[in-house]
JSON list of C-alpha atoms in Angstrom, two decimals:
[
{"chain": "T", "resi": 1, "resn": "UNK", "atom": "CA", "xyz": [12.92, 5.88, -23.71]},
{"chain": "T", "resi": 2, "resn": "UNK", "atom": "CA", "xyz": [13.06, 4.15, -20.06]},
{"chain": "T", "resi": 3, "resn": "UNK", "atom": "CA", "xyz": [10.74, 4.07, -17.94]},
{"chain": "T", "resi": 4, "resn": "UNK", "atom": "CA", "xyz": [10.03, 2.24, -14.73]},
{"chain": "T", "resi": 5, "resn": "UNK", "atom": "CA", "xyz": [6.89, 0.27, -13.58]},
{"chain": "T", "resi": 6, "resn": "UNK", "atom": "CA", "xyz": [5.81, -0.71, -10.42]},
{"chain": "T", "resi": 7, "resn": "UNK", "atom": "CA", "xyz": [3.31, -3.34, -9.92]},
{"chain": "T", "resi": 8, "resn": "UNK", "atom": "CA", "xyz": [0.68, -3.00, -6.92]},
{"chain": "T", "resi": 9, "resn": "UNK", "atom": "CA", "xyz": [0.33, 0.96, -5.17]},
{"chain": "T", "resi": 10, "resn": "UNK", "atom": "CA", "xyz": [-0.35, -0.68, -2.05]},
{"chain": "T", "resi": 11, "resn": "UNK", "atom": "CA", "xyz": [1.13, -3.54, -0.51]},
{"chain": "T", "resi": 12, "resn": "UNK", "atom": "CA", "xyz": [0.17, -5.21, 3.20]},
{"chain": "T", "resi": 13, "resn": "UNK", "atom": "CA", "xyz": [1.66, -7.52, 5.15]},
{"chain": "T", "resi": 14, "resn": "UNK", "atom": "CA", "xyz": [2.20, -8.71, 8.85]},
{"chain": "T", "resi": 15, "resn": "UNK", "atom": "CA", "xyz": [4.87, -7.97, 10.85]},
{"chain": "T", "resi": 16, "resn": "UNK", "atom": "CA", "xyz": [7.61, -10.60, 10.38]},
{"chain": "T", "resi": 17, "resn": "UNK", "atom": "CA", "xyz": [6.24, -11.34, 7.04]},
{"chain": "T", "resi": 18, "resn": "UNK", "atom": "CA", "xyz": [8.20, -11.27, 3.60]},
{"chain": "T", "resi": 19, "resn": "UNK", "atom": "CA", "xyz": [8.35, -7.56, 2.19]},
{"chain": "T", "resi": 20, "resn": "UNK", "atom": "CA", "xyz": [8.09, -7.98, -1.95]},
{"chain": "T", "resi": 21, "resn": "UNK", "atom": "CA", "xyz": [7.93, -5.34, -3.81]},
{"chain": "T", "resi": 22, "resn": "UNK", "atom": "CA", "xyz": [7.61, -5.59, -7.59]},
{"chain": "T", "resi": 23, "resn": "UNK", "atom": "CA", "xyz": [9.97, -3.42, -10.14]},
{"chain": "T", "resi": 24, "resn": "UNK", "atom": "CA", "xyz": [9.97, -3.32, -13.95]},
{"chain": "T", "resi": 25, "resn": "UNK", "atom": "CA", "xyz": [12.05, -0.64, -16.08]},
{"chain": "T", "resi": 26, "resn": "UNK", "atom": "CA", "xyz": [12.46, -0.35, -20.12]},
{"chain": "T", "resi": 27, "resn": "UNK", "atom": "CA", "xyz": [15.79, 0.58, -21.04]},
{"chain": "T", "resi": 28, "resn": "UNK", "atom": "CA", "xyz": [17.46, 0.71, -24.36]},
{"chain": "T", "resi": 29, "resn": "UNK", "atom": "CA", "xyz": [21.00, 0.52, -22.29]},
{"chain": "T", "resi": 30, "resn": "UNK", "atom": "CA", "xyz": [22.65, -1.08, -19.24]},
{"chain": "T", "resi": 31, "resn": "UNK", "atom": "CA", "xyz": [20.61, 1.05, -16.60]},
{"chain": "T", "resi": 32, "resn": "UNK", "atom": "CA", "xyz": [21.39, 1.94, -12.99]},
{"chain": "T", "resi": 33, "resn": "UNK", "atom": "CA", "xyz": [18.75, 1.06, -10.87]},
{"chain": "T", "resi": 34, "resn": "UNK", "atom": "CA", "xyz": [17.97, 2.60, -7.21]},
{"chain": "T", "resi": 35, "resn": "UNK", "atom": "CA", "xyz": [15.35, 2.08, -4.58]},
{"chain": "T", "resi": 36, "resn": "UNK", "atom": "CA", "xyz": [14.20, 4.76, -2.71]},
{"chain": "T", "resi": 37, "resn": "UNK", "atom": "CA", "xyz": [11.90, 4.96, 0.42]},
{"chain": "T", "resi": 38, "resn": "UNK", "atom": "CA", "xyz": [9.80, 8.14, 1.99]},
{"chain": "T", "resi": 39, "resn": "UNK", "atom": "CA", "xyz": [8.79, 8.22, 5.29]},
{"chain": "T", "resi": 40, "resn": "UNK", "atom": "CA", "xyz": [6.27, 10.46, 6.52]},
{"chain": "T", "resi": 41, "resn": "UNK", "atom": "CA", "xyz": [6.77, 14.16, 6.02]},
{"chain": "T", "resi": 42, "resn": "UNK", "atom": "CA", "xyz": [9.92, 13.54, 5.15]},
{"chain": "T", "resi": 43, "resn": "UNK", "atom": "CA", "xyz": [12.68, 12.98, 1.97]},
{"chain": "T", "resi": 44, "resn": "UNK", "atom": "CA", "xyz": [13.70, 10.28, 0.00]},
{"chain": "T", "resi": 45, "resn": "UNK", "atom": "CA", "xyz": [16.76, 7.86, 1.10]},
{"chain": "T", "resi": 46, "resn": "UNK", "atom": "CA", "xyz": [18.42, 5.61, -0.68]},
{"chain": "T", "resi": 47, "resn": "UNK", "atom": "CA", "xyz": [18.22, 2.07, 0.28]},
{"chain": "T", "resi": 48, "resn": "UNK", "atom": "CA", "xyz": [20.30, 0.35, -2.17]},
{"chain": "T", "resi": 49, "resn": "UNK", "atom": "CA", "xyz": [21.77, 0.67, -5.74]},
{"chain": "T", "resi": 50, "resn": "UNK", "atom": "CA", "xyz": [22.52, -1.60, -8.68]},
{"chain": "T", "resi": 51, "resn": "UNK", "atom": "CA", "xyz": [25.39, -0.47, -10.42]},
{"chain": "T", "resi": 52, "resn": "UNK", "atom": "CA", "xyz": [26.34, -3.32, -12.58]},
{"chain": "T", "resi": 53, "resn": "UNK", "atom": "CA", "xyz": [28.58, -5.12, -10.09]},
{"chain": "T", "resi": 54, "resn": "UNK", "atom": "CA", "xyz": [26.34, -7.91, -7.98]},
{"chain": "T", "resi": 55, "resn": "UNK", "atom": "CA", "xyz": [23.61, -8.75, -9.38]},
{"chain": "T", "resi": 56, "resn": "UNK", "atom": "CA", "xyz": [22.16, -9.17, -5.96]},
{"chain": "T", "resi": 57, "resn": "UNK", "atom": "CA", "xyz": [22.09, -6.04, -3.75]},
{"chain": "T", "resi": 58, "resn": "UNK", "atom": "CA", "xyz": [22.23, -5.62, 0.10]},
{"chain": "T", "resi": 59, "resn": "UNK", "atom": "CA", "xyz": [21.06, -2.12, 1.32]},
{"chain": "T", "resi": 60, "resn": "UNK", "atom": "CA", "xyz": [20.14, -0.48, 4.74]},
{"chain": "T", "resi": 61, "resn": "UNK", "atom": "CA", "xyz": [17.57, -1.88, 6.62]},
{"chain": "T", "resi": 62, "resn": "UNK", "atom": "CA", "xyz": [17.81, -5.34, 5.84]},
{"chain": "T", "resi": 63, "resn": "UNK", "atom": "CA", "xyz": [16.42, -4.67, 2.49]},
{"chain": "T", "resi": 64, "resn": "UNK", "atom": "CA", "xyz": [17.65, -6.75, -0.68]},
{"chain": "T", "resi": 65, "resn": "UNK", "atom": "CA", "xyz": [17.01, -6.00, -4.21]},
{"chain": "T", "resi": 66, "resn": "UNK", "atom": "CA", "xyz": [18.15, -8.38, -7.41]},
{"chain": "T", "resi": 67, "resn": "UNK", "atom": "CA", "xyz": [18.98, -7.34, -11.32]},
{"chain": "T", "resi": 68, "resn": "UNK", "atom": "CA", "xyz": [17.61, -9.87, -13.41]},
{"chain": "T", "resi": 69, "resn": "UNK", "atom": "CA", "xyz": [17.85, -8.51, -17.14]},
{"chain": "T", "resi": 70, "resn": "UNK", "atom": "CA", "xyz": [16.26, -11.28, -18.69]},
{"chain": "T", "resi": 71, "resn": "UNK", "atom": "CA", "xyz": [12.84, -10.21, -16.97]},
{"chain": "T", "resi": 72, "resn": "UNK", "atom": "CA", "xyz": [14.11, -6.55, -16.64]},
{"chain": "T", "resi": 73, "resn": "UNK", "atom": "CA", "xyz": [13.49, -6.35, -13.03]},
{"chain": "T", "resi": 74, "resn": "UNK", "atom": "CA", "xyz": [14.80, -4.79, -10.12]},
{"chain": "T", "resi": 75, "resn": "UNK", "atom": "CA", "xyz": [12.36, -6.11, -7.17]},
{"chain": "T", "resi": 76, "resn": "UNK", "atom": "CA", "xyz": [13.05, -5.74, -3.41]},
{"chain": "T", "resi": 77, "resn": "UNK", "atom": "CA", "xyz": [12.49, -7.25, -0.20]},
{"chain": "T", "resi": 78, "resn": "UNK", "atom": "CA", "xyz": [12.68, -8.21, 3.07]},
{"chain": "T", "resi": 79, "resn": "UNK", "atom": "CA", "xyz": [12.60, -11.60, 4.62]},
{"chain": "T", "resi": 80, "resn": "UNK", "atom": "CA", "xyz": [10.85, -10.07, 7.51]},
{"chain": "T", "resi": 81, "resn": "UNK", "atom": "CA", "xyz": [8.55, -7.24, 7.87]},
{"chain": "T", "resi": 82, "resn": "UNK", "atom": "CA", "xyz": [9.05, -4.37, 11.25]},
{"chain": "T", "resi": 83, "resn": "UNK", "atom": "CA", "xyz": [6.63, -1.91, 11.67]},
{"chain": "T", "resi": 84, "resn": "UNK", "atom": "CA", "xyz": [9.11, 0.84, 11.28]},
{"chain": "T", "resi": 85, "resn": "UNK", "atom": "CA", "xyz": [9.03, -0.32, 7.20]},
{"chain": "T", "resi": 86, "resn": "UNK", "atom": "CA", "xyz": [6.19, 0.93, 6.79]},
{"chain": "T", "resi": 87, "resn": "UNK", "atom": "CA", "xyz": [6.84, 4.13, 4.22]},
{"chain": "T", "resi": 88, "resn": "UNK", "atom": "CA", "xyz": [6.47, 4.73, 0.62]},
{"chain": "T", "resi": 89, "resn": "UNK", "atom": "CA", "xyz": [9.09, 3.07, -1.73]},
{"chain": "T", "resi": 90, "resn": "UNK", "atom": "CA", "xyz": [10.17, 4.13, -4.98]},
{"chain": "T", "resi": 91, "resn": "UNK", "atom": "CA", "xyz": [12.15, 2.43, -7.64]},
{"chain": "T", "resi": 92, "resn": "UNK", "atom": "CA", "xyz": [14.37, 4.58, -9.91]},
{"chain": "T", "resi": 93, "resn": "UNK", "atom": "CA", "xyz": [16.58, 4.31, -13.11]},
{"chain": "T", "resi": 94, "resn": "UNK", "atom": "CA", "xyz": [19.33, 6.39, -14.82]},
{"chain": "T", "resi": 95, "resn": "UNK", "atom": "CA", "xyz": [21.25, 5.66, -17.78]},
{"chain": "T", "resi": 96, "resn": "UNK", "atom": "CA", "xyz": [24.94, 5.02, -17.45]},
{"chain": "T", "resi": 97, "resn": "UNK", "atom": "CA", "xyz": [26.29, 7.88, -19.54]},
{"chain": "T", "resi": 98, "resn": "UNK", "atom": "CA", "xyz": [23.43, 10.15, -19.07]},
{"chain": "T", "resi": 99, "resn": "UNK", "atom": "CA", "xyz": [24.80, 13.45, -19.25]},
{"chain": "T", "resi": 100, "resn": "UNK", "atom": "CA", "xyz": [22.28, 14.79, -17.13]},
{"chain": "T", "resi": 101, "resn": "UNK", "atom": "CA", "xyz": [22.09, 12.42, -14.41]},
{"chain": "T", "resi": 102, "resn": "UNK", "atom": "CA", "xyz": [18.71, 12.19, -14.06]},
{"chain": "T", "resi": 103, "resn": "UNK", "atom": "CA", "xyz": [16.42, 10.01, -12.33]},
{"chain": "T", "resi": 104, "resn": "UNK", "atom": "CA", "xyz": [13.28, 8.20, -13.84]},
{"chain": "T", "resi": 105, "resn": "UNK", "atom": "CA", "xyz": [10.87, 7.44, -10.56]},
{"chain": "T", "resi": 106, "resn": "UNK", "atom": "CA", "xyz": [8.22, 4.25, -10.50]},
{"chain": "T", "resi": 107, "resn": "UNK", "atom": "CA", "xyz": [5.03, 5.45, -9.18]},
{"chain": "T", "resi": 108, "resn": "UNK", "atom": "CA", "xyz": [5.43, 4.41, -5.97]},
{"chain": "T", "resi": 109, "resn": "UNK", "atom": "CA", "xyz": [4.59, 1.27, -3.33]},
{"chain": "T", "resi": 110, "resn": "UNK", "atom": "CA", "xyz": [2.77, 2.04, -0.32]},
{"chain": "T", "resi": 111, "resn": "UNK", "atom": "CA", "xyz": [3.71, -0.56, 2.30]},
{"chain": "T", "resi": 112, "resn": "UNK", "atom": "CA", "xyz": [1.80, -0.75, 5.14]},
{"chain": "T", "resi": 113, "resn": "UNK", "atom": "CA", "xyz": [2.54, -3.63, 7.91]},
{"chain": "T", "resi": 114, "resn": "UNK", "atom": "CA", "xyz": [0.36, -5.00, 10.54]},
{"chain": "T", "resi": 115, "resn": "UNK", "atom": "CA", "xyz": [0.72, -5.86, 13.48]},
{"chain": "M", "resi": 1, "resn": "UNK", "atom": "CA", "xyz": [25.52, 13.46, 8.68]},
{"chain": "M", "resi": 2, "resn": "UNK", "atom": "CA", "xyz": [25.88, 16.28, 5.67]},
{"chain": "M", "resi": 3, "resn": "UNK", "atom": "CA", "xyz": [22.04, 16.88, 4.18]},
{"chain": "M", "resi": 4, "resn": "UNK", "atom": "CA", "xyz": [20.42, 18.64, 1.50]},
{"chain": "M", "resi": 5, "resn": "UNK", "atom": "CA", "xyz": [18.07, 21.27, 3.39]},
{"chain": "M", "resi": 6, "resn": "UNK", "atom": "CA", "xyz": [14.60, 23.08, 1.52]},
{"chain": "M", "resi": 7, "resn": "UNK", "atom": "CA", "xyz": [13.07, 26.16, 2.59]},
{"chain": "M", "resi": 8, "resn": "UNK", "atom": "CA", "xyz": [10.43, 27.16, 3.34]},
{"chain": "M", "resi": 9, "resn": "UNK", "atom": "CA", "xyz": [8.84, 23.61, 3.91]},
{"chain": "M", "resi": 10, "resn": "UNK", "atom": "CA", "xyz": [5.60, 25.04, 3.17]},
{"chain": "M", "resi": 11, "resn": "UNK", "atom": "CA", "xyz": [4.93, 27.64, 0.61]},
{"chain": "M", "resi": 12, "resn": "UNK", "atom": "CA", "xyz": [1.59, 29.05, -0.16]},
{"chain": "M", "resi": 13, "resn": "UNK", "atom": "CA", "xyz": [1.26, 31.23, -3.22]},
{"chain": "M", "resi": 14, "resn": "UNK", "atom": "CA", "xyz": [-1.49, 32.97, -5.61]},
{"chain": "M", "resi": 15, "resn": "UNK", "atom": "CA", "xyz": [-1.98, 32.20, -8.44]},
{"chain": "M", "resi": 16, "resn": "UNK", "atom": "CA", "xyz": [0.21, 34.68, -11.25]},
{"chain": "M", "resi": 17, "resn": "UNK", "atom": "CA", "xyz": [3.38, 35.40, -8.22]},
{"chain": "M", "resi": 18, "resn": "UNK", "atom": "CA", "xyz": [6.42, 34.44, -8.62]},
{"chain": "M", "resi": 19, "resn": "UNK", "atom": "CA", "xyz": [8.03, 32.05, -5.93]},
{"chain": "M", "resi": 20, "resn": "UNK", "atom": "CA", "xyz": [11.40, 30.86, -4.80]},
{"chain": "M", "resi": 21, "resn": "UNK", "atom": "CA", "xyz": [12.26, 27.35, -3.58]},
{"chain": "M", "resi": 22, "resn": "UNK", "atom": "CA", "xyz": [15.52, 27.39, -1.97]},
{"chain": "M", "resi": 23, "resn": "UNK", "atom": "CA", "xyz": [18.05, 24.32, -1.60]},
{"chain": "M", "resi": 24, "resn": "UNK", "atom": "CA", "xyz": [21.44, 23.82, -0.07]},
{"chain": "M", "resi": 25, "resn": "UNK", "atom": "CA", "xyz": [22.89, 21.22, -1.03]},
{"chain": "M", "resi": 26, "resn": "UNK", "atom": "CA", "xyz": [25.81, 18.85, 0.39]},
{"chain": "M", "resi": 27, "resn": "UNK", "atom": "CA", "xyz": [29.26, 21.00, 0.16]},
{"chain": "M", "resi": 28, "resn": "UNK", "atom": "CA", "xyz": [31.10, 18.61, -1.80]},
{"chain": "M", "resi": 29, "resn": "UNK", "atom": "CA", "xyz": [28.17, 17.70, -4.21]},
{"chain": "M", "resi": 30, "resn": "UNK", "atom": "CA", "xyz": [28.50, 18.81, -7.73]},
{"chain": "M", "resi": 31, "resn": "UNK", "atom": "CA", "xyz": [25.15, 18.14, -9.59]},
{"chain": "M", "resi": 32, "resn": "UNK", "atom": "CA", "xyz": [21.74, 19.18, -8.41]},
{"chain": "M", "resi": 33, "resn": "UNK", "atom": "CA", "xyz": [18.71, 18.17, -9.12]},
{"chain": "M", "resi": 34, "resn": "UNK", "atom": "CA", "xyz": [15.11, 19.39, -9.34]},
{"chain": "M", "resi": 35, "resn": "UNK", "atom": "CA", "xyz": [12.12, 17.33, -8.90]},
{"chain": "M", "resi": 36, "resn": "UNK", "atom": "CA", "xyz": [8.46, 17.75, -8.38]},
{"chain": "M", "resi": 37, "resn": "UNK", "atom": "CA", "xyz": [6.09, 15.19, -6.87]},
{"chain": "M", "resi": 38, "resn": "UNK", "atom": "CA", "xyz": [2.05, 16.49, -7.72]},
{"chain": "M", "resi": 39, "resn": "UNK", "atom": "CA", "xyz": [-0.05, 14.78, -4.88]},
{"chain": "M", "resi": 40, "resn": "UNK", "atom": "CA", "xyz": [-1.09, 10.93, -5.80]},
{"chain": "M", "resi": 41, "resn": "UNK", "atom": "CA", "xyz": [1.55, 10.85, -8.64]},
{"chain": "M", "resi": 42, "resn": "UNK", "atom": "CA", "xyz": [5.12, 10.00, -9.40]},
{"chain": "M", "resi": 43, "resn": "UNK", "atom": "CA", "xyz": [8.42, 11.76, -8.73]},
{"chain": "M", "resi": 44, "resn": "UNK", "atom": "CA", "xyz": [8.99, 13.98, -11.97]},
{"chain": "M", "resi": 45, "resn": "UNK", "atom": "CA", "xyz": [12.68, 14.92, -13.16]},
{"chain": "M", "resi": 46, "resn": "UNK", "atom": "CA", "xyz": [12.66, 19.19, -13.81]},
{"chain": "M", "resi": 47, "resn": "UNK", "atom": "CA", "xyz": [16.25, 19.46, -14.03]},
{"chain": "M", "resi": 48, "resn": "UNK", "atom": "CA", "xyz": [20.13, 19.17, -13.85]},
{"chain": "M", "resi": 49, "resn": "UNK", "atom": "CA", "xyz": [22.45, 21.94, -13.16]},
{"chain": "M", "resi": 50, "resn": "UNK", "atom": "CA", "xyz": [26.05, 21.26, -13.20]},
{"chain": "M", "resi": 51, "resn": "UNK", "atom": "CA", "xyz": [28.75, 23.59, -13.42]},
{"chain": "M", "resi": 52, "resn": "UNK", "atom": "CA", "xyz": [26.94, 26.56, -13.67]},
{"chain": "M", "resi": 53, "resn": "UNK", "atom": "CA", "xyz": [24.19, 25.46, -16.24]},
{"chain": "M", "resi": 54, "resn": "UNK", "atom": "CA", "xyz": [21.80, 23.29, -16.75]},
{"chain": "M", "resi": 55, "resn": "UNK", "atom": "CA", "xyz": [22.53, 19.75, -17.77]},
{"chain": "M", "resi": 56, "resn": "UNK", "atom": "CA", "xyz": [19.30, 18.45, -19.01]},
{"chain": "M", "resi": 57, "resn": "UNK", "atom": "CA", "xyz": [15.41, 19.65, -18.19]},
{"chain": "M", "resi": 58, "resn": "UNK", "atom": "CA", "xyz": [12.45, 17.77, -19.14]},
{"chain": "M", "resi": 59, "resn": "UNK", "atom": "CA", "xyz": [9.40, 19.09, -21.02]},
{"chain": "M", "resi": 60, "resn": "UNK", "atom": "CA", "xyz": [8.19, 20.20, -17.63]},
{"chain": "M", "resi": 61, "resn": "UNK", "atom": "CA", "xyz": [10.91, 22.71, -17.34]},
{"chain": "M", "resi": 62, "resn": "UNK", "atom": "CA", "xyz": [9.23, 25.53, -19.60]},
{"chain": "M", "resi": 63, "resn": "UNK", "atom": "CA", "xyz": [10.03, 29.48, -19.89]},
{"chain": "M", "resi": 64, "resn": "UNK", "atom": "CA", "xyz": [8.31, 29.82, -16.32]},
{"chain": "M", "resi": 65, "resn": "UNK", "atom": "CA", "xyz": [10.88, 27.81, -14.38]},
{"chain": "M", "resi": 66, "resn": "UNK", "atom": "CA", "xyz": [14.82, 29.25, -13.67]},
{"chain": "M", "resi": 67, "resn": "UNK", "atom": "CA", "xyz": [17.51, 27.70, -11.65]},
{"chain": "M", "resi": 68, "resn": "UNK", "atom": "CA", "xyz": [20.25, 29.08, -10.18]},
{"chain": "M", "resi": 69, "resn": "UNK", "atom": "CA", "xyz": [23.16, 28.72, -8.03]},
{"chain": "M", "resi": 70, "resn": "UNK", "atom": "CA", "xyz": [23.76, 32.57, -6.75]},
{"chain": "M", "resi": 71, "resn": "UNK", "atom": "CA", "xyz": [26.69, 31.73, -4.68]},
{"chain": "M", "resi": 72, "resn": "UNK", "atom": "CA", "xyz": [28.78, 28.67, -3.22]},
{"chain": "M", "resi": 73, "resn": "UNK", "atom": "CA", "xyz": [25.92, 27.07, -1.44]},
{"chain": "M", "resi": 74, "resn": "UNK", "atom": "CA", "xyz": [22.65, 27.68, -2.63]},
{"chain": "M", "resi": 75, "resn": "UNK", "atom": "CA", "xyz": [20.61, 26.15, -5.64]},
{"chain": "M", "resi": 76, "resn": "UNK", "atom": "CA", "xyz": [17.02, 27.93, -6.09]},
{"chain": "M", "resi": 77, "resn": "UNK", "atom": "CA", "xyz": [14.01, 27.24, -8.30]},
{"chain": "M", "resi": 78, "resn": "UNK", "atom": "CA", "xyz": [12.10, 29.47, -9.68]},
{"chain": "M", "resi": 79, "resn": "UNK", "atom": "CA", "xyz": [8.76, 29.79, -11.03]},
{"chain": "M", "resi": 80, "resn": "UNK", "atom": "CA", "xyz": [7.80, 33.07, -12.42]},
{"chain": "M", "resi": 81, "resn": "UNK", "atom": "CA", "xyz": [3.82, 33.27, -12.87]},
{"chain": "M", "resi": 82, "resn": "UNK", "atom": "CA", "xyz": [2.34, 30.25, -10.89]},
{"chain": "M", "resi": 83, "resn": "UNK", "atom": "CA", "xyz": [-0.25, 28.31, -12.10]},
{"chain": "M", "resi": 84, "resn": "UNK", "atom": "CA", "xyz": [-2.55, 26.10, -10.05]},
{"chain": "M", "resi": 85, "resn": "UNK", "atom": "CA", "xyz": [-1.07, 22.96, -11.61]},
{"chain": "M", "resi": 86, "resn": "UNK", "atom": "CA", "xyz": [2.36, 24.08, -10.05]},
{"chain": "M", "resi": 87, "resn": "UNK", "atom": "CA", "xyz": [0.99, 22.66, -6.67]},
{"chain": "M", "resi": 88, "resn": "UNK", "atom": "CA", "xyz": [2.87, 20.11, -5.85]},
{"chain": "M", "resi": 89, "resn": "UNK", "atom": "CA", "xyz": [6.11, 18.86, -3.29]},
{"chain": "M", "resi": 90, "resn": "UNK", "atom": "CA", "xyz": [9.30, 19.56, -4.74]},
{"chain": "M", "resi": 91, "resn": "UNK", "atom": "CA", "xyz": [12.44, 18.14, -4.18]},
{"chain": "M", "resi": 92, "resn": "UNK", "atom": "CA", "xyz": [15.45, 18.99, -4.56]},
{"chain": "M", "resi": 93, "resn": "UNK", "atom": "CA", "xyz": [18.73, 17.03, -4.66]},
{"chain": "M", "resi": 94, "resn": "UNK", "atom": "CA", "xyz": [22.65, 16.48, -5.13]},
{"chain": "M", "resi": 95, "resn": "UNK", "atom": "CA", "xyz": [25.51, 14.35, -6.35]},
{"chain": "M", "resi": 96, "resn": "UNK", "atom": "CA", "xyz": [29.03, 14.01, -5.94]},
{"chain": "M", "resi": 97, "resn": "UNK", "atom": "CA", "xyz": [29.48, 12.90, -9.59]},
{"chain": "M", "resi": 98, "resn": "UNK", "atom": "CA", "xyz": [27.35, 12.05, -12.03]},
{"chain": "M", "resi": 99, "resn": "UNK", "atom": "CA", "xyz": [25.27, 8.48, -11.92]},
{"chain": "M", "resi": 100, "resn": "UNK", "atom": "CA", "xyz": [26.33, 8.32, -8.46]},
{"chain": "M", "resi": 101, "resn": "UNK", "atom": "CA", "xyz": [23.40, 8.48, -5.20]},
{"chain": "M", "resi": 102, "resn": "UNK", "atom": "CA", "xyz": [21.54, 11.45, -5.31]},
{"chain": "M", "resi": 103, "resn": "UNK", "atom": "CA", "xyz": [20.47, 12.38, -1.80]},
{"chain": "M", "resi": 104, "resn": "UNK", "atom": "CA", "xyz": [16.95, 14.35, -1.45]},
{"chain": "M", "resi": 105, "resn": "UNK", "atom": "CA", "xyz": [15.93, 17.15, 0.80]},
{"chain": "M", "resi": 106, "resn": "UNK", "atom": "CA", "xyz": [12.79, 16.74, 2.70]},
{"chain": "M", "resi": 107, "resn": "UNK", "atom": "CA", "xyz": [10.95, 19.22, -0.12]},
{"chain": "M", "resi": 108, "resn": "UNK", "atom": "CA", "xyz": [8.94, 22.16, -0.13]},
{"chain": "M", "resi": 109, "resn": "UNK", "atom": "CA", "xyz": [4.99, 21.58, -0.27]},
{"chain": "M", "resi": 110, "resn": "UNK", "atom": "CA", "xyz": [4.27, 24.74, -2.94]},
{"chain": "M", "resi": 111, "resn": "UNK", "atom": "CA", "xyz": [0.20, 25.46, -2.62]},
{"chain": "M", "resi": 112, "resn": "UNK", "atom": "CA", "xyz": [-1.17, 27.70, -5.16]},
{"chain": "M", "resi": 113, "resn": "UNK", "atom": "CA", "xyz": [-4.54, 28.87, -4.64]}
]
């Protein structure tokens, strides 16, 4: 069964600092890999996808994420930190061929940035 | 910019009534999606509902919980008898195929006391 694990709940850094923020999954197939991020009150947006074209992914918000299957990780960042990242952030997998479609959620990164 | 929208955004229920989370999703989306978040843990997968019936539903998705798309724009949840472990934000969500970015409503904070 896949799963996804993400290391650290909550993550702080200064403003203009690296963003890291670690990813694991378990998969017993090529996955597809997302990264979500919740903002305050409201839903969850996309920031980027890995879909088994570049291994390196460029998503909104300057955010960058990079599929390395040899230590089954998917982990994103940021070369510099804005207040405005601060926000929950979620990494997700589905199953290419997954009839349902369904996502399997991390359990979430708090990020909180400093000023 | 299309959206998923959830009503009511807050929902507060007793314990044993029945409730109704409503969705719409994005027009051209075919797949929706279910999920719940209880407070202080992960984003849980209920279920998939694709051309009129359900896809795939995890152990979650017992007797208690129905979906159902009554016409050509709404997707509703159901839960027949809430419990108190039922409190939680759910989320619903939509695809234009299958495997593809599912995009997320802002969810429905169900409270049962």
């Amino acid at each position: 069964a896949q799963s996804v694990t993400q290391l650290g709940s909550h993550v702080s850094v200064s403003e203009g600092a690296l963003v890291l923020l670690r990813c694991n999954y378990s998969s017993s197939v090529p996955p597809y890999l997302f990264w979500y991020v919740q903002y305050p009150n409201q839903g969850l947006q996309l920031l980027l996808k890995y879909t088994s074209a570049a291994t390196l992914v460029k998503g909104i918000n300057g955010f960058e994420a990079e599929f390395k299957k040899s230590e089954t990780s998917f982990h994103l960042t940021k070369p510099s930190a804005h207040m405005s990242d601060a926000a929950e952030y979620f990494c997700a997998v589905t199953l290419r061929g997954n009839q349902g479609g369904k996502l399997i959620f991390g359990q979430g990164t708090e990020l909180s940035v400093k000023p | 910019e299309p959206e998923v929208t959830q009503t009511p955004s807050h929902q507060v229920t007793q314990m044993g009534q029945e409730v109704i989370l409503r969705c719409v999703p994005i027009s051209n989306h075919l797949y929706f999606y279910w999920y719940r978040q209880i407070l202080g843990q992960k984003v849980e997968f209920l279920v998939s509902f694709y051309n009129n019936e359900i896809s795939e539903k995890s152990e979650i998705f017992d007797d208690q919980f129905s979906v159902e798309r009554p016409d050509g724009s709404n997707f509703t949840l159901k839960i027949r008898s809430t419990k108190l472990e039922d409190s939680a934000m759910y989320f619903c969500a939509s695809s234009v195929a299958l495997n593809t970015e599912a995009f997320f409503g802002q969810g429905t904070r169900l409270t049962v006391v």
